[in-house]
XYZ file of C-alpha atoms in Angstrom:
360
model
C -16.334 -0.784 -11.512
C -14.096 1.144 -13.862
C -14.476 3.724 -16.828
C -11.951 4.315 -19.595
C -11.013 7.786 -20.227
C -9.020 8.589 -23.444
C -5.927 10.424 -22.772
C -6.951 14.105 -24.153
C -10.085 14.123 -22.411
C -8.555 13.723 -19.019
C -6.084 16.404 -20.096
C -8.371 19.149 -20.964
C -10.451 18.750 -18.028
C -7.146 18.633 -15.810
C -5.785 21.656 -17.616
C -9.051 23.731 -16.963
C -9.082 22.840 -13.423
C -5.516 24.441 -12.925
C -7.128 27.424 -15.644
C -9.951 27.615 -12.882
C -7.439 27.733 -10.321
C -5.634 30.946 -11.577
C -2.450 29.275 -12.967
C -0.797 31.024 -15.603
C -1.204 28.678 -18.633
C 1.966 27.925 -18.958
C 1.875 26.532 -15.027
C -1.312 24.901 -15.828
C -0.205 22.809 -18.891
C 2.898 22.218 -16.957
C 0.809 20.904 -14.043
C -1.550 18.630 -16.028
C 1.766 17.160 -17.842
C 2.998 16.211 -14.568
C -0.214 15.060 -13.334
C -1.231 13.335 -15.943
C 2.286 11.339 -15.849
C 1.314 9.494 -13.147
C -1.969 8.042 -14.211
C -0.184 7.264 -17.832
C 2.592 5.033 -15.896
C 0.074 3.060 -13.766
C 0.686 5.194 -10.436
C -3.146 5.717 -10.292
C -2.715 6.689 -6.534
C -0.905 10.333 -7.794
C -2.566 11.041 -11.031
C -6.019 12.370 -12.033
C -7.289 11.318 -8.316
C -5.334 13.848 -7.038
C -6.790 16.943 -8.766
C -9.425 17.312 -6.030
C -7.056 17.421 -3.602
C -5.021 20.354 -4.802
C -8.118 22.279 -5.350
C -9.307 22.089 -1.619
C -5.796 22.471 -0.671
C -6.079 26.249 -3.135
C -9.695 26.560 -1.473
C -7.770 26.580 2.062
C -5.227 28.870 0.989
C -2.319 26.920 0.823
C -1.938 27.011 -2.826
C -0.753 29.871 -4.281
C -1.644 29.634 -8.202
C 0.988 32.092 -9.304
C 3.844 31.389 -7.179
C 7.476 33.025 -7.723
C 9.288 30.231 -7.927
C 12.814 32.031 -6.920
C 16.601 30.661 -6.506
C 17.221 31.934 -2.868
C 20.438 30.831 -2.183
C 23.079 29.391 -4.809
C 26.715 28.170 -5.263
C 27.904 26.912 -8.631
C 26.700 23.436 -8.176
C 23.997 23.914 -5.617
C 20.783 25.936 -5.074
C 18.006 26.506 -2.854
C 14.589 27.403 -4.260
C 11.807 28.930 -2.962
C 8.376 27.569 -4.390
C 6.477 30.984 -2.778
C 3.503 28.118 -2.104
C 3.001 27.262 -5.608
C 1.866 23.594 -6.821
C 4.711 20.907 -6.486
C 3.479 19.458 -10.044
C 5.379 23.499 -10.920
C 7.739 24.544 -8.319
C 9.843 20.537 -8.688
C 10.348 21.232 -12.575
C 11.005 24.340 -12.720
C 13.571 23.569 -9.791
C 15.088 20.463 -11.462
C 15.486 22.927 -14.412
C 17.885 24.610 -12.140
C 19.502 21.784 -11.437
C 20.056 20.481 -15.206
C 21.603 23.964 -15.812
C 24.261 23.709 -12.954
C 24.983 20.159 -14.151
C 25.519 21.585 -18.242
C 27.712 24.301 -16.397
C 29.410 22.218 -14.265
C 28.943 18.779 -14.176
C 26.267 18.474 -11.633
C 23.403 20.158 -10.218
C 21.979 19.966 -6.665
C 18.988 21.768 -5.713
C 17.103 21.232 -2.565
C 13.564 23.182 -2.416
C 11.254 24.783 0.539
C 7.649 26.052 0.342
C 6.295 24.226 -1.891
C 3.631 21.306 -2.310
C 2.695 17.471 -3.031
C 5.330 17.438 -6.371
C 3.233 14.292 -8.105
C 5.346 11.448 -9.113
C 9.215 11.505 -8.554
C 10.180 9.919 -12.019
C 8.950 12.841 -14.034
C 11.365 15.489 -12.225
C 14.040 12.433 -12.345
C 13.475 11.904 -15.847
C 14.207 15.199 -17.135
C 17.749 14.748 -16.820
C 17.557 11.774 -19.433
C 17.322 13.862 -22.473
C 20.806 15.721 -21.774
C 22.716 12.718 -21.058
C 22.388 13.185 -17.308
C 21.366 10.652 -14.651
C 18.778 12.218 -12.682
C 17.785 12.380 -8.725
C 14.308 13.583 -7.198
C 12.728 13.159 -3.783
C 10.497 14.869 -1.554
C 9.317 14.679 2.210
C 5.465 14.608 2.785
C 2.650 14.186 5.139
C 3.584 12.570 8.372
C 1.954 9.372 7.801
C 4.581 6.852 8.638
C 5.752 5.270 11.874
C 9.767 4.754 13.034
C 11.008 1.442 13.506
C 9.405 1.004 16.874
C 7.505 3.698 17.413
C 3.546 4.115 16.856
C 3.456 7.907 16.419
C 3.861 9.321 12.573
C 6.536 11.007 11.761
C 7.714 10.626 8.471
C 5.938 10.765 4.790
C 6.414 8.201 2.437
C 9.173 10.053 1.067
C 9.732 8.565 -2.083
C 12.892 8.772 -3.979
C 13.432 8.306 -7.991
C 16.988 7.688 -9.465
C 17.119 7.551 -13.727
C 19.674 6.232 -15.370
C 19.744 6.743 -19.248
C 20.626 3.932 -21.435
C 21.148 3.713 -25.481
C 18.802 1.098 -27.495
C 17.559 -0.308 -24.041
C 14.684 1.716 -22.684
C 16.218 4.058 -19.382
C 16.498 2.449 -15.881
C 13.969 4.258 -13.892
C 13.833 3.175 -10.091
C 10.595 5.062 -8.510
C 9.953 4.286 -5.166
C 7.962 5.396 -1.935
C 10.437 4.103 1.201
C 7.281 2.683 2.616
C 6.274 -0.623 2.400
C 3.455 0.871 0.137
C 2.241 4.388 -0.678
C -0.566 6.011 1.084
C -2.462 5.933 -2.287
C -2.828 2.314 -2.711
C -4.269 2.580 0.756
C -6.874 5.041 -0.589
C -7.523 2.569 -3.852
C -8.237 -0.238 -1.587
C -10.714 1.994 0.855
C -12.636 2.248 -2.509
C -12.411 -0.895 -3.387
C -13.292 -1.415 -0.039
C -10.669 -3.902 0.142
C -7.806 -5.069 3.066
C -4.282 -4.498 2.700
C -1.527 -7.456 2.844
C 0.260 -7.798 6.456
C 3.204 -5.367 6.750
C 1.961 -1.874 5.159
C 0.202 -0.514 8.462
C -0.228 -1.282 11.860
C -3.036 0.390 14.389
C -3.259 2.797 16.575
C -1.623 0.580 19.228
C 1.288 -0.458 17.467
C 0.136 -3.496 16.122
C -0.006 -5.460 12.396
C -3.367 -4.908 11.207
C -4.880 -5.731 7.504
C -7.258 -2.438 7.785
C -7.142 -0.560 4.700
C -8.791 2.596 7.123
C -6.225 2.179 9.854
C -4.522 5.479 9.401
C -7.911 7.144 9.737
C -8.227 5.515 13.119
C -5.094 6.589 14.600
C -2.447 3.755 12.934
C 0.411 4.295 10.671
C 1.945 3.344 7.541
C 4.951 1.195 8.146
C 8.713 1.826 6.672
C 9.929 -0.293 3.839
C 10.212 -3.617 5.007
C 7.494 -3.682 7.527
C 9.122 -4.717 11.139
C 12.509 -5.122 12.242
C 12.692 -8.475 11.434
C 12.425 -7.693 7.677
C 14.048 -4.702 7.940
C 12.150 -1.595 8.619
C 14.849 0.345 10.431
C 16.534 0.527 6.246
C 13.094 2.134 5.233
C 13.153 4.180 8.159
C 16.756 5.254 7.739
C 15.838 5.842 3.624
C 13.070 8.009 4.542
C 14.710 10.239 7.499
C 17.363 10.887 4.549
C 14.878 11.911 2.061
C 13.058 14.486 5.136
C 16.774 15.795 5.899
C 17.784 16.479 1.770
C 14.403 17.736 1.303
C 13.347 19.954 3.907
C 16.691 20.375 6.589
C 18.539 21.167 4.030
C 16.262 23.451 2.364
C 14.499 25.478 5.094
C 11.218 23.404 4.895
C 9.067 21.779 7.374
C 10.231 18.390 8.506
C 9.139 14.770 10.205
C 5.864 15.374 12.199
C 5.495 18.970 10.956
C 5.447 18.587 7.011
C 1.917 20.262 6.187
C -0.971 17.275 5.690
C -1.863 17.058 2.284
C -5.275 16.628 2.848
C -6.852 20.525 3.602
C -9.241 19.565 6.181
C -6.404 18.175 8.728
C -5.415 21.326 10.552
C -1.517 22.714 9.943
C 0.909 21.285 12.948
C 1.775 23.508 15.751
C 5.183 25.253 16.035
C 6.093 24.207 11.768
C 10.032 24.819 12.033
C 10.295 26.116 8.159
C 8.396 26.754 4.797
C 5.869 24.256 3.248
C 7.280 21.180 1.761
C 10.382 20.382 0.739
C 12.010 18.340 -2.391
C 15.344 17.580 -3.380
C 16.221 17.394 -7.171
C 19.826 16.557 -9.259
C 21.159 15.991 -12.114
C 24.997 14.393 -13.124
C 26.573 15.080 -16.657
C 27.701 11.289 -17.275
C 30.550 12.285 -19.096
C 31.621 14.162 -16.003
C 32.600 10.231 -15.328
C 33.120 8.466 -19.140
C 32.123 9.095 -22.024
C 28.228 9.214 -22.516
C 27.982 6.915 -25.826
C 30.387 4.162 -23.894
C 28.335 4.580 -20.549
C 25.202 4.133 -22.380
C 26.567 1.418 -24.293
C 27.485 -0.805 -20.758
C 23.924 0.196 -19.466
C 22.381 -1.576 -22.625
C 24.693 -4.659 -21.588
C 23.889 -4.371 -18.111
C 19.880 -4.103 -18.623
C 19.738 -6.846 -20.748
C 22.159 -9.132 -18.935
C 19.559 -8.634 -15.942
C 16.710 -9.159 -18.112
C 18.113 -12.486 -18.806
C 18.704 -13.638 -15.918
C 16.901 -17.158 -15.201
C 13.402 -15.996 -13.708
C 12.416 -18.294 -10.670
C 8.923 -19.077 -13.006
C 9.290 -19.494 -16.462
C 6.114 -17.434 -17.018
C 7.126 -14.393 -15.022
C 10.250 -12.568 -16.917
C 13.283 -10.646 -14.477
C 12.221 -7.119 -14.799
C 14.545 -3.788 -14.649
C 13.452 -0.878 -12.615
C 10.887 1.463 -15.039
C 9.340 -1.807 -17.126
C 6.248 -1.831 -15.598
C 5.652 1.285 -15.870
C 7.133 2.177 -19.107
C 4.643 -1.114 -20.682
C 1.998 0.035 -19.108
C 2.627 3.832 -20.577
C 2.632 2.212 -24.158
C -0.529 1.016 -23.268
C -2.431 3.652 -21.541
C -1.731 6.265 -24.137
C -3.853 4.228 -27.118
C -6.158 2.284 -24.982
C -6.823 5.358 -22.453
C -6.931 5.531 -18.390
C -9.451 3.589 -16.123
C -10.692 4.905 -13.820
C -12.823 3.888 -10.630
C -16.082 4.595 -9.594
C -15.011 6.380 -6.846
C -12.693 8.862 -9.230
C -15.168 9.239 -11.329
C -17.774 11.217 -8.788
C -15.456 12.843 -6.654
C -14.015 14.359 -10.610
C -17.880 15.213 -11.283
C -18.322 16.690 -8.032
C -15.064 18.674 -8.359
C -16.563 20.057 -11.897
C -19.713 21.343 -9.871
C -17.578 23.361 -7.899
C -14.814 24.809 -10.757
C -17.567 24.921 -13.729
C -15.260 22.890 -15.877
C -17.175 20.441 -17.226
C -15.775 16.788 -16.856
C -17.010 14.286 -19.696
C -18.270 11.300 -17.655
């Protein structure tokens, strides 16, 4: 069962939460924005059903609500940040920021970020670059919930990466992806749906294919992009170790099997060889290449040659990366955000705790 939430509702509730937290308001609305983003899009799995999480994760101390977000280390082009343990939804903008202002400076802007927590959704950070003519890059390392090709022991996140891509009358490419066969929070939508998951997005705790939505909380693993070798898992492996290197080697971050869990009641990993999670944001002037208005002009001609490309079934049309979510946006925003059961108490048991009242 599902309930429909108008859009402002959720936000006010959300923005309270961070409020009750001890964000600064300006982190707080910043942090419900980004959010909020998620569940507008259709990524239910890192929206609204989130908020719980962060707050056990501030409960735990792990979540410092008025983090100085800092440039540590910089050359013209390049930065490292420090996120001083604040929210990811605060510490990734604020970061891409950075990089946006290298890129106006210089053509591009590369900033790779330690100490800092679950960001939310990559295409928001990505997408800030659209608006200044600049394609933009964001990834992050997480959780060690994923096996190697081969292996049954997690040691990877599902380390998604987001590349945007503006455009001129056609809507902006927007490729958003985790480099796991699927995300660990359509796991969590099927537990509640109490639901199994296709063959290919985890295996057991012995290695082997398994349909369990609970595997992972029974000692399996999420599988890399592409599920075994034979359909190419060692690629989603190989995306996802480059994601963990940009994001947390590069910065100074914790890495593979010692990124901190997300959830606050699995204890920290022994030995953590840098600072809290790391992400990796950029941004590229296009007219450090061609001209902008001509580059956005073939990107029209390119999206809609693709879109009209002869679909395999008449009644399901080619897409372009960012469609689906981008419809589903239009949507969401009028016709509000469902939520399920499931959401809906662990949101009204959250407002017992914080005192902000949440409308259901």
């Amino acid at each position: 069962m599902e309930q429909v939430f108008a859009y402002n509702v959720l936000q006010q509730f959300t923005l309270h939460t961070f409020l009750a937290m001890g964000c600064p308001e300006a982190d707080a609305q910043l942090a419900t924005n980004v959010l909020l983003s998620a569940d507008l899009r259709g990524i239910d799995s890192h929206g609204i059903a989130r908020l719980s999480g962060y707050w056990r994760l501030y409960e735990a101390g792990r979540i410092n609500p008025k983090p100085n977000v800092r440039v540590v280390h910089e050359t013209p082009s390049t930065a490292v940040v420090d996120g001083d343990k604040g929210l990811g939804l605060v510490v990734a903008p604020k970061a891409m920021q950075v990089a946006i202002d290298k890129a106006t400076n210089v053509g591009s802007g590369w900033v790779s970020v330690k100490n800092s927590n679950h960001f939310g959704i990559a295409g928001y950070h990505a997408m800030m670059a659209l608006q200044h003519d600049m394609i933009g890059w964001a990834m992050t390392n997480a959780s060690a919930l994923v096996t190697p090709t081969f292996s049954k022991e997690k040691m990877l996140g599902t380390n998604p990466i987001c590349v945007a891509i503006p455009a001129g009358e056609q809507p902006a490419f927007v490729a958003d992806f985790a480099t796991t066969t699927a995300a660990n929070g359509k796991l969590e939508i099927l537990q509640r749906k109490n639901a199994e998951t296709p063959l290919g997005w985890v295996q057991d705790a012995d290695g082997e294919p398994t349909t369990d939505a609970n595997a992972l909380k029974k000692g399996g693993a999420l599988l890399p992009l592409g599920g075994d070798r034979e359909h190419g898992s060692h690629k989603g492996y190989a995306l996802g170790s480059i994601v963990d290197i940009f994001s947390a080697v590069l910065s100074g971050a914790s890495y593979g099997p010692w990124a901190p869990p997300f959830p606050a009641y699995v204890p920290m990993p022994e030995n953590m060889p840098g600072e809290g999670l790391g992400h990796f944001l950029g941004a590229m002037r296009i007219d450090g290449f061609r001209p902008a208005d001509e580059f956005k002009q073939h990107m029209d001609n390119w999206i809609s040659r693709f879109k009209n490309a002869i679909p395999s079934h008449p009644d399901q049309p080619v897409l372009v990366p960012g469609d689906p979510e981008r419809e589903m946006e239009a949507i969401r925003a009028t016709q509000g955000i469902p939520l399920v059961d499931a959401v809906v108490q662990d949101l009204a048991a959250l407002s017992s705790k914080t005192g902000v009242v949440f409308p259901a």
